[in-house]
Amino acid sequence: MTRKAVLLSLLTGLLLAAVSPAHAAGYRYWSFWDRTGTTWTYATQGPSTAVPSDGDVQGFRFAVSEDSADADKPRGTASFTAICGDTAARDGRKRVALVIDFGTASDAPSGAKPPASRTACPVVPRDATTAEALATAAKPLRYNANALLCAIAGYPETGCGEQVAGKKTGSEESGSDGSDSEPSVGLFAGLGAIAVLGAAAWRARARRRGNAA
């Protein structure tokens, strides 16, 4: 194999690596979020111990995540006014705005189809936990022996925080349809390098033919 052929082979391998999606180990589970202003923050306690106040916005997102820093945030409407604006306040009760994002097809267990995301405004006693508010709005809930929330509104039917082979990093949050519309820099660089080497190889062959003639 010639030197140029070797270089071309190596660059082709680099190109394939550049355009292949990056994967990382993760877990498939429901994450729990608090909303402050326009920002989602990963909750510091579970829904079974969190006690929201009237006017709070909380969210749940089903996805494959490595950890809390990698977790995908709930999508869609997240305004208390938009979710609970038509629900009147009541003495001794509180309104909690809930955003329930069932995630994407790529995060779903094999053969499962995620339901459409929804919002709810349960009115519950002042001392109710988030789990109790969620139970009034999105039954059935499913927990495991360690009190980990496994399913909301029956989704998913099986599994609970299981480890999965990996996830496409950034693949679901890059655009409105979950796709990345911009080719990577590595793709252009790899194609350019292969084109240059291809042109050089063609010129070398042409010179050899000319010398042979």
Short mmCIF file of C-alpha atoms in Angstrom, two decimals:
data_model
loop_
_atom_site.label_atom_id
_atom_site.label_comp_id
_atom_site.label_asym_id
_atom_site.label_seq_id
_atom_site.Cartn_x
_atom_site.Cartn_y
_atom_site.Cartn_z
CA MET A 1 0.00 0.00 0.00
CA THR A 2 1.36 3.43 -0.95
CA ARG A 3 1.94 6.22 1.57
CA LYS A 4 -0.97 8.22 0.18
CA ALA A 5 -3.24 5.19 0.40
CA VAL A 6 -2.28 4.70 4.04
CA LEU A 7 -2.98 8.37 4.82
CA LEU A 8 -6.28 8.20 2.97
CA SER A 9 -7.30 5.15 5.00
CA LEU A 10 -6.39 6.86 8.28
CA LEU A 11 -8.30 10.02 7.40
CA THR A 12 -11.33 7.99 6.38
CA GLY A 13 -11.29 6.39 9.82
CA LEU A 14 -11.05 9.83 11.45
CA LEU A 15 -13.96 11.05 9.33
CA LEU A 16 -16.14 8.14 10.43
CA ALA A 17 -15.27 8.89 14.04
CA ALA A 18 -16.10 12.58 13.56
CA VAL A 19 -19.58 11.94 12.15
CA SER A 20 -20.52 9.07 14.48
CA PRO A 21 -22.70 10.18 17.43
CA ALA A 22 -20.96 10.29 20.81
CA HIS A 23 -22.34 7.90 23.38
CA ALA A 24 -22.01 7.74 27.13
CA ALA A 25 -23.26 5.31 29.75
CA GLY A 26 -26.46 6.37 31.46
CA TYR A 27 -29.59 5.40 33.36
CA ARG A 28 -33.22 5.55 32.24
CA TYR A 29 -35.34 7.26 34.90
CA TRP A 30 -37.71 10.07 35.89
CA SER A 31 -35.81 13.17 37.05
CA PHE A 32 -37.45 15.75 39.32
CA TRP A 33 -37.08 19.53 38.90
CA ASP A 34 -37.93 22.83 40.62
CA ARG A 35 -38.74 25.95 38.61
CA THR A 36 -37.51 29.39 39.73
CA GLY A 37 -38.43 32.21 37.36
CA THR A 38 -37.43 30.90 33.95
CA THR A 39 -34.90 28.35 35.17
CA TRP A 40 -35.21 24.64 35.90
CA THR A 41 -33.05 23.32 38.76
CA TYR A 42 -32.51 19.65 39.55
CA ALA A 43 -34.37 19.00 42.81
CA THR A 44 -32.27 18.43 45.92
CA GLN A 45 -34.81 16.01 47.44
CA GLY A 46 -37.26 13.47 46.12
CA PRO A 47 -40.94 14.14 45.39
CA SER A 48 -42.00 12.03 48.39
CA THR A 49 -40.32 14.46 50.82
CA ALA A 50 -40.56 17.78 48.94
CA VAL A 51 -43.39 20.02 50.16
CA PRO A 52 -44.14 22.74 47.59
CA SER A 53 -45.95 25.99 48.31
CA ASP A 54 -48.94 27.48 46.58
CA GLY A 55 -47.71 28.92 43.29
CA ASP A 56 -44.73 26.60 42.85
CA VAL A 57 -43.86 25.01 39.51
CA GLN A 58 -42.29 21.57 39.49
CA GLY A 59 -41.41 19.23 36.67
CA PHE A 60 -40.65 15.64 35.79
CA ARG A 61 -38.67 14.42 32.78
CA PHE A 62 -38.18 10.83 31.61
CA ALA A 63 -34.84 10.38 29.88
CA VAL A 64 -31.52 8.59 29.77
CA SER A 65 -28.98 10.54 31.82
CA GLU A 66 -25.51 9.96 33.20
CA ASP A 67 -26.17 12.04 36.33
CA SER A 68 -27.92 15.20 37.52
CA ALA A 69 -25.52 17.43 35.56
CA ASP A 70 -26.34 15.54 32.36
CA ALA A 71 -30.10 15.23 32.93
CA ASP A 72 -32.51 16.64 30.35
CA LYS A 73 -34.89 19.33 31.62
CA PRO A 74 -38.67 19.26 31.19
CA ARG A 75 -39.79 20.88 27.95
CA GLY A 76 -42.82 22.96 27.05
CA THR A 77 -45.05 25.35 29.02
CA ALA A 78 -43.67 26.02 32.50
CA SER A 79 -45.50 29.12 33.71
CA PHE A 80 -47.67 28.95 36.84
CA THR A 81 -50.09 31.44 35.28
CA ALA A 82 -50.38 29.40 32.10
CA ILE A 83 -50.89 26.12 33.99
CA CYS A 84 -52.92 27.23 37.02
CA GLY A 85 -54.35 30.57 35.91
CA ASP A 86 -57.88 29.15 35.64
CA THR A 87 -57.70 27.34 39.00
CA ALA A 88 -58.94 29.45 41.91
CA ALA A 89 -57.07 29.53 45.21
CA ARG A 90 -58.83 27.85 48.15
CA ASP A 91 -58.47 28.25 51.91
CA GLY A 92 -56.34 25.54 53.47
CA ARG A 93 -55.31 24.25 50.04
CA LYS A 94 -52.53 24.98 47.58
CA ARG A 95 -52.09 24.86 43.82
CA VAL A 96 -49.00 23.21 42.39
CA ALA A 97 -48.19 23.58 38.68
CA LEU A 98 -46.77 20.33 37.32
CA VAL A 99 -44.96 19.78 34.02
CA ILE A 100 -44.77 16.11 33.03
CA ASP A 101 -42.45 15.39 30.09
CA PHE A 102 -42.51 11.74 29.02
CA GLY A 103 -39.35 12.18 26.96
CA THR A 104 -38.44 11.14 23.45
CA ALA A 105 -38.57 7.93 21.44
CA SER A 106 -34.79 7.53 21.75
CA ASP A 107 -35.07 7.52 25.55
CA ALA A 108 -38.03 5.13 25.66
CA PRO A 109 -37.66 1.46 26.59
CA SER A 110 -37.65 -0.94 23.65
CA GLY A 111 -41.10 -1.11 22.04
CA ALA A 112 -42.53 1.73 24.15
CA LYS A 113 -43.96 4.97 22.77
CA PRO A 114 -43.80 8.00 25.09
CA PRO A 115 -47.13 9.78 25.65
CA ALA A 116 -47.46 13.46 24.83
CA SER A 117 -46.16 15.83 27.49
CA ARG A 118 -48.78 17.32 29.77
CA THR A 119 -49.30 19.88 32.51
CA ALA A 120 -51.57 19.75 35.55
CA CYS A 121 -52.66 21.97 38.42
CA PRO A 122 -53.65 19.77 41.35
CA VAL A 123 -55.20 21.47 44.38
CA VAL A 124 -54.00 19.68 47.49
CA PRO A 125 -53.72 20.23 51.28
CA ARG A 126 -51.10 22.75 52.41
CA ASP A 127 -48.86 20.02 53.84
CA ALA A 128 -49.05 17.73 50.79
CA THR A 129 -45.83 16.51 49.20
CA THR A 130 -45.08 16.74 45.50
CA ALA A 131 -45.66 12.99 45.23
CA GLU A 132 -49.16 13.44 46.68
CA ALA A 133 -49.88 16.28 44.25
CA LEU A 134 -48.59 14.16 41.37
CA ALA A 135 -50.76 11.23 42.47
CA THR A 136 -53.90 13.35 42.14
CA ALA A 137 -53.01 14.38 38.59
CA ALA A 138 -51.17 11.50 36.90
CA LYS A 139 -52.10 8.10 38.31
CA PRO A 140 -51.01 5.38 38.34
CA LEU A 141 -47.59 6.02 39.87
CA ARG A 142 -45.11 3.19 40.37
CA TYR A 143 -42.24 3.08 42.86
CA ASN A 144 -39.55 0.51 43.58
CA ALA A 145 -38.53 -0.87 46.98
CA ASN A 146 -36.19 2.09 47.50
CA ALA A 147 -38.99 4.64 46.92
CA LEU A 148 -37.57 5.61 43.50
CA LEU A 149 -40.29 6.94 41.20
CA CYS A 150 -40.44 4.43 38.35
CA ALA A 151 -43.56 5.40 36.39
CA ILE A 152 -45.94 8.33 35.99
CA ALA A 153 -49.38 7.72 34.49
CA GLY A 154 -48.26 4.12 34.04
CA TYR A 155 -45.27 5.06 31.87
CA PRO A 156 -43.10 3.15 31.43
CA GLU A 157 -44.84 -0.13 32.14
CA THR A 158 -41.66 -1.86 33.30
CA GLY A 159 -38.15 -0.96 34.41
CA CYS A 160 -36.87 1.45 37.00
CA GLY A 161 -33.61 3.37 36.78
CA GLU A 162 -31.93 0.62 34.78
CA GLN A 163 -28.52 1.19 33.24
CA VAL A 164 -28.52 1.41 29.46
CA ALA A 165 -25.79 1.12 26.87
CA GLY A 166 -25.66 4.87 26.31
CA LYS A 167 -27.29 7.95 24.85
CA LYS A 168 -26.59 10.25 21.94
CA THR A 169 -25.16 13.29 23.65
CA GLY A 170 -27.07 16.41 22.66
CA SER A 171 -29.18 14.55 20.11
CA GLU A 172 -32.59 15.38 21.63
CA GLU A 173 -32.12 18.97 22.74
CA SER A 174 -30.44 20.50 19.70
CA GLY A 175 -33.56 21.53 17.79
CA SER A 176 -37.32 21.67 17.90
CA ASP A 177 -37.54 18.23 16.29
CA GLY A 178 -34.64 16.76 18.27
CA SER A 179 -32.29 16.78 15.31
CA ASP A 180 -29.02 18.58 14.80
CA SER A 181 -29.25 20.57 11.58
CA GLU A 182 -25.61 21.72 11.51
CA PRO A 183 -22.90 19.33 10.21
CA SER A 184 -19.91 19.02 12.54
CA VAL A 185 -16.60 20.79 11.95
CA GLY A 186 -14.98 17.35 11.92
CA LEU A 187 -17.13 16.37 8.97
CA PHE A 188 -15.96 19.32 6.84
CA ALA A 189 -12.35 18.90 7.91
CA GLY A 190 -12.38 15.20 7.12
CA LEU A 191 -14.03 15.66 3.75
CA GLY A 192 -11.59 18.42 2.87
CA ALA A 193 -8.57 16.34 3.80
CA ILE A 194 -9.83 13.35 1.82
CA ALA A 195 -10.50 15.57 -1.19
CA VAL A 196 -6.95 17.01 -1.04
CA LEU A 197 -5.38 13.57 -0.81
CA GLY A 198 -7.62 12.29 -3.57
CA ALA A 199 -6.51 15.14 -5.86
CA ALA A 200 -2.85 14.55 -5.01
CA ALA A 201 -3.17 10.84 -5.76
CA TRP A 202 -4.83 11.61 -9.10
CA ARG A 203 -2.00 14.01 -10.08
CA ALA A 204 0.63 11.43 -9.10
CA ARG A 205 -1.02 8.79 -11.29
CA ALA A 206 -1.27 11.27 -14.15
CA ARG A 207 2.46 12.04 -13.89
CA ARG A 208 3.34 8.35 -13.88
CA ARG A 209 1.27 7.78 -17.00
CA GLY A 210 2.95 10.75 -18.67
CA ASN A 211 6.42 9.47 -17.83
CA ALA A 212 5.51 5.99 -19.06
CA ALA A 213 4.36 7.41 -22.37
#
